[in-house]
Coordinates of C-alpha atoms in Angstrom, one line a residue:
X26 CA 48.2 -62.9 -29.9
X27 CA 46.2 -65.1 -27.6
X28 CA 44.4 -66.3 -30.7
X29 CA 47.2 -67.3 -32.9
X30 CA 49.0 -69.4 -29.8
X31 CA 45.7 -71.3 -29.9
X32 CA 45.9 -71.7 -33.6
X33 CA 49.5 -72.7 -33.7
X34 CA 49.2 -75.1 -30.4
X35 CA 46.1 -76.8 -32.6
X36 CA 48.3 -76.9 -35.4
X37 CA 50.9 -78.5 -33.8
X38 CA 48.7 -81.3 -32.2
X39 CA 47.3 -81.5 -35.1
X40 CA 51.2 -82.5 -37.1
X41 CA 51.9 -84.7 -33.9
X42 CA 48.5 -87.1 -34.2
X43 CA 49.4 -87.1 -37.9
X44 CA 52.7 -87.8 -37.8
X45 CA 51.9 -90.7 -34.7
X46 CA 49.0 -91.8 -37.1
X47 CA 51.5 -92.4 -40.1
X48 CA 54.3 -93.9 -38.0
X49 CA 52.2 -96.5 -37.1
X50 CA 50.1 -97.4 -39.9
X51 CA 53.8 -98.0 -41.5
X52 CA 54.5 -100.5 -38.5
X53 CA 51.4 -101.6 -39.5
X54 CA 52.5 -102.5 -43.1
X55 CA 56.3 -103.7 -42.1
X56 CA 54.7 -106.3 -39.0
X57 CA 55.0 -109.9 -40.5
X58 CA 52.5 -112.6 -40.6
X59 CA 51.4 -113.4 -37.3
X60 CA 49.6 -116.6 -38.2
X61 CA 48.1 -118.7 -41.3
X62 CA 44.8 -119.9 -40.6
X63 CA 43.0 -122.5 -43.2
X64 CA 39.4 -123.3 -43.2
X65 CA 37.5 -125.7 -45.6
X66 CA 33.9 -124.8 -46.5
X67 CA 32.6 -127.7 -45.9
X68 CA 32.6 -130.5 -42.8
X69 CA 34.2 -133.7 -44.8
X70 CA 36.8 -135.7 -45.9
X71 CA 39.7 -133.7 -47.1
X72 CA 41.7 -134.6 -50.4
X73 CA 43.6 -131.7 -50.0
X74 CA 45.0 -131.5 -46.0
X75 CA 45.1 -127.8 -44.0
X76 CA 49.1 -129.1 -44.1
X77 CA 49.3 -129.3 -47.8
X78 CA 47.9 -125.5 -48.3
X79 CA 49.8 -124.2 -45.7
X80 CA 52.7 -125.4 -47.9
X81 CA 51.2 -123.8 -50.7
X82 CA 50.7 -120.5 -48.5
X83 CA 54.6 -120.2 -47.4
X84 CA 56.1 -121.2 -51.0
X85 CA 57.5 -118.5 -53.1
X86 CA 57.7 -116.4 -50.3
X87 CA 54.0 -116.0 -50.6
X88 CA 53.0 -115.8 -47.3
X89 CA 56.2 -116.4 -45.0
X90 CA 56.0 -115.3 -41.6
X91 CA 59.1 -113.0 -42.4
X92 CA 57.2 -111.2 -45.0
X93 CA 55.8 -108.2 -44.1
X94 CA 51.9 -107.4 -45.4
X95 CA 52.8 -104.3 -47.2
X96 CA 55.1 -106.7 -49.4
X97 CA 52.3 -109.7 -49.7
X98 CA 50.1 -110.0 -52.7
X99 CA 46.8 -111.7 -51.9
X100 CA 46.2 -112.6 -55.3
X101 CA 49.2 -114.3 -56.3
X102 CA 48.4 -116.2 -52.9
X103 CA 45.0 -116.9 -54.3
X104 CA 46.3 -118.3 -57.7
X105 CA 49.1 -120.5 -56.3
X106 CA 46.1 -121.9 -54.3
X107 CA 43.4 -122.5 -56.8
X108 CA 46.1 -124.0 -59.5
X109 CA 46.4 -126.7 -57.0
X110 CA 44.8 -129.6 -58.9
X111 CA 42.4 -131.2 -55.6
X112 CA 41.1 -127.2 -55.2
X113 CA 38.1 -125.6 -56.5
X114 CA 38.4 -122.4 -55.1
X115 CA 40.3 -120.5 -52.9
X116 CA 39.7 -117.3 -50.8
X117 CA 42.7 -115.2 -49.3
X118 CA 42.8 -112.3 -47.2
X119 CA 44.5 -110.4 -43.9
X120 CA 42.8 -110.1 -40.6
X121 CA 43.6 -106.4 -38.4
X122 CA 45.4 -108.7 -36.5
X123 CA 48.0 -110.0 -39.0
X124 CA 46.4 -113.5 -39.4
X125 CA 46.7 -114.4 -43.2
X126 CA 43.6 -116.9 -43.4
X127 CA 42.6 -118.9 -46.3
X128 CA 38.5 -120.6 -47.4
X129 CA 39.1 -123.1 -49.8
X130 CA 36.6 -125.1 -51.2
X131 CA 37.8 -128.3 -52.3
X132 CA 36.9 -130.1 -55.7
X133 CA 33.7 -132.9 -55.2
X134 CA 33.8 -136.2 -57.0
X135 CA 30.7 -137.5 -58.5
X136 CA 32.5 -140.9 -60.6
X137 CA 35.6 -143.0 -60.5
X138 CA 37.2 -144.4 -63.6
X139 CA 38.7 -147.3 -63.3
X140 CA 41.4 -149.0 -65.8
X141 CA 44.4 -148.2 -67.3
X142 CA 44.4 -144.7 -66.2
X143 CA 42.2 -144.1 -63.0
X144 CA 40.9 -140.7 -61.7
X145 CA 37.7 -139.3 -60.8
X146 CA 34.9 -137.4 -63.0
X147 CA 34.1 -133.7 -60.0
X148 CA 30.9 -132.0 -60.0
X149 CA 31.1 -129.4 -62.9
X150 CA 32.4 -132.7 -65.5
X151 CA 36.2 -132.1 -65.4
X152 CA 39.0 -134.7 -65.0
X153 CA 40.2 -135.2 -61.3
X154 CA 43.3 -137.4 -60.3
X155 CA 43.4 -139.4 -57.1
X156 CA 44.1 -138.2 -53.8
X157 CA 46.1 -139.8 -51.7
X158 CA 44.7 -138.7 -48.5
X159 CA 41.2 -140.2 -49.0
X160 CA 39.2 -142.5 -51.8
X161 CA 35.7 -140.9 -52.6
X162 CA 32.7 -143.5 -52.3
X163 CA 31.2 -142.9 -55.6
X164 CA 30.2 -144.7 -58.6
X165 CA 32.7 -146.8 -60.4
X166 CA 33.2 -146.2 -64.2
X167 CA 34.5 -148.8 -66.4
X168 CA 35.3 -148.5 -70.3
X169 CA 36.3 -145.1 -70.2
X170 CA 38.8 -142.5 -70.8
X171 CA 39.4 -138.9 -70.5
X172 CA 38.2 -138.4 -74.2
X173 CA 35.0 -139.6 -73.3
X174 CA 33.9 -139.3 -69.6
X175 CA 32.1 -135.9 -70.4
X176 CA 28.9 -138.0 -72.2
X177 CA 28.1 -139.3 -69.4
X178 CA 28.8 -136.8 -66.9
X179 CA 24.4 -135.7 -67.0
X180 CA 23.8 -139.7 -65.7
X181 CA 26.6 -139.0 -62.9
X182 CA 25.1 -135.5 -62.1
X183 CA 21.6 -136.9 -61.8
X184 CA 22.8 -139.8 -59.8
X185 CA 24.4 -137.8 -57.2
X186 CA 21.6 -135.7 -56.6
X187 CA 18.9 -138.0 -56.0
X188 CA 19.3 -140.5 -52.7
X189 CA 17.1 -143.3 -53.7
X190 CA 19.9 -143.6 -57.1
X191 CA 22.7 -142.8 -55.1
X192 CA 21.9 -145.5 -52.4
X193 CA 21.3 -148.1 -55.1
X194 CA 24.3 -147.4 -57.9
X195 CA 27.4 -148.5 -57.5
X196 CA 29.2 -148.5 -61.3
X197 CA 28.3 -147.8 -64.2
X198 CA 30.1 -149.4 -67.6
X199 CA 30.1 -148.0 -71.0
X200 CA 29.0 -150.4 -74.0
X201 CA 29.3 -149.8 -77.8
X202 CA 27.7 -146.4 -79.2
X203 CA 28.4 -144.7 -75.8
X204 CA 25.7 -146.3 -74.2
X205 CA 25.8 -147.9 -70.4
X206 CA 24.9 -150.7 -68.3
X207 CA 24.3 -149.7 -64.8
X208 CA 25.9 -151.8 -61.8
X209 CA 23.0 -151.7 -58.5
X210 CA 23.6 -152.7 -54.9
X211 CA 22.3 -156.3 -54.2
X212 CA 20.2 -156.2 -57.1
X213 CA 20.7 -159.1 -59.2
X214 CA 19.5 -158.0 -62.6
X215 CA 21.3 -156.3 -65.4
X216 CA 20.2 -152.6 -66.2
X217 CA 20.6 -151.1 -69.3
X218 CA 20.4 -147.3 -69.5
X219 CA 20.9 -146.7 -73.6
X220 CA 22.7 -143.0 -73.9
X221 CA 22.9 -140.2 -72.2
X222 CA 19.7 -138.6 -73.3
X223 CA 16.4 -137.9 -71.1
X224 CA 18.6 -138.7 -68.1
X225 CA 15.3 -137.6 -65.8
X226 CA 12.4 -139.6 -67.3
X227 CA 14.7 -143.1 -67.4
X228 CA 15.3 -142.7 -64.1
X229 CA 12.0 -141.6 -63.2
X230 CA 10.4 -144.7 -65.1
X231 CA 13.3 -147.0 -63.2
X232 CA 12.2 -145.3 -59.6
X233 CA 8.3 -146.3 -60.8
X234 CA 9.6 -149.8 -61.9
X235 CA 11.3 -150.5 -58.7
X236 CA 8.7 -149.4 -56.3
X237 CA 6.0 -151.6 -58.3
X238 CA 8.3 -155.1 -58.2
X239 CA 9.4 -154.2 -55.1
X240 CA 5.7 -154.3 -53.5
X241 CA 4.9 -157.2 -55.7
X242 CA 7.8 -159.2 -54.3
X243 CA 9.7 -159.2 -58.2
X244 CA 12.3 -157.9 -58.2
X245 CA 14.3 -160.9 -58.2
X246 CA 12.4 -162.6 -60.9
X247 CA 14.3 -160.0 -63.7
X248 CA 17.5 -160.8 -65.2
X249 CA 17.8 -158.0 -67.7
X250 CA 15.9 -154.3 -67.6
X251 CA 15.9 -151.6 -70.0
X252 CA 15.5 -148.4 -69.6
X253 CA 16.6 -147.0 -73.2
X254 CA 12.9 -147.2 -75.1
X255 CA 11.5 -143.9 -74.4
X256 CA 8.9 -143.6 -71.9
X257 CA 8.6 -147.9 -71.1
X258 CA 10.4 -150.1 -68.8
X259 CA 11.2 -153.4 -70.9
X260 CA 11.9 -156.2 -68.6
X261 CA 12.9 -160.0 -68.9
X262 CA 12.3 -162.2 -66.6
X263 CA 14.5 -165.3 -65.7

């Protein structure tokens, strides 16, 4: 007898812890958003403001502090955020503390078109409009349109990559037969780049070019190079 009051007495905690257990993992569930936290992944200028997610985190009743988290869907969060035309993706989830926090990694310029329609070229070669938080400092692009960024989109890549091109390139502007003239910084010669092929080796062979003039006190004897010949640097001189 001794031994089933011992078993039933077990049982019984055993229902109670359950039951205590349950009730409040469902208080859990029902307990609304405590707080929205948004971080960006990297330290710089924003084109997209921690204001202008949170926006995008309460709309739709998405992630309203009235809604409770059994009732939230993270990935409708998540898609509302990465449609968002200045984001490049965006990470959602709930802390054990009720914190809804958001990592979004913001879309990167690399080229600015300028003209009748003006927005920027990003980092993987898709169109990007303005922001009108902040204006990127990159390389202006003249002559082109959203038909025909893309081509150059390898000279843009390259460019932002290397510090000695990105220091000394300021524009570039597309001529006939998708080939471009290159604008430099206090460099007053014109530079012709030809197409968009062997990006590396015309840049290379204008690194080589530079270095050489510049030690030889030349450079500002040149009013037109040309990179677009292969594996030569054709110059004119004044």
């Amino acid at each position: 007898m001794k031994l089933n009051m011992n078993y039933i007495k077990a049982l019984i905690l055993v229902l109670v812890v359950s039951f205590l257990y349950g009730f409040a993992a469902e208080r859990h569930k029902s307990r609304g958003i405590s707080d929205i936290k948004v971080r960006f992944t990297e330290n710089e200028n924003l084109y997209v403001t921690e204001q202008v997610v949170n926006k995008l985190l309460i709309q739709n009743n998405g992630a309203d502090s009235g809604i409770d988290k059994e009732t939230l869907d993270l990935n409708k969060v998540e898609s509302l955020l990465n449609s968002h035309e200045m984001i490049e993706n965006a990470e959602v989830y709930l802390t054990l503390d009720g914190k809804l926090e958001a990592e979004v990694s913001q879309r990167k310029p690399i080229g600015r078109i300028v003209g009748n329609s003006s927005f920027y070229l990003d980092r993987n070669g898709k169109v990007m409009p303005l922001s009108e938080f902040y204006t990127a400092r990159v390389p202006l692009m003249f002559g082109f349109n959203e038909s025909n960024v893309s081509k150059v989109y390898p000279i843009l890549q390259h460019i932002k990559n290397d510090e000695f091109l990105t220091r000394h390139i300021t524009g570039l502007k597309r001529l006939k037969g998708d080939k471009y003239k290159i604008e430099l910084r206090e460099l007053d010669f014109d530079l012709f780049f030809g197409d968009s092929g062997n990006v590396a080796l015309k840049f290379n062979n204008f690194k080589a070019f530079y270095k050489k003039a510049l030690k030889e006190n030349k450079l500002d004897t040149y009013k037109k190079v040309n990179l677009q010949f292969g594996d030569q640097v054709v110059c004119t001189k004044k």
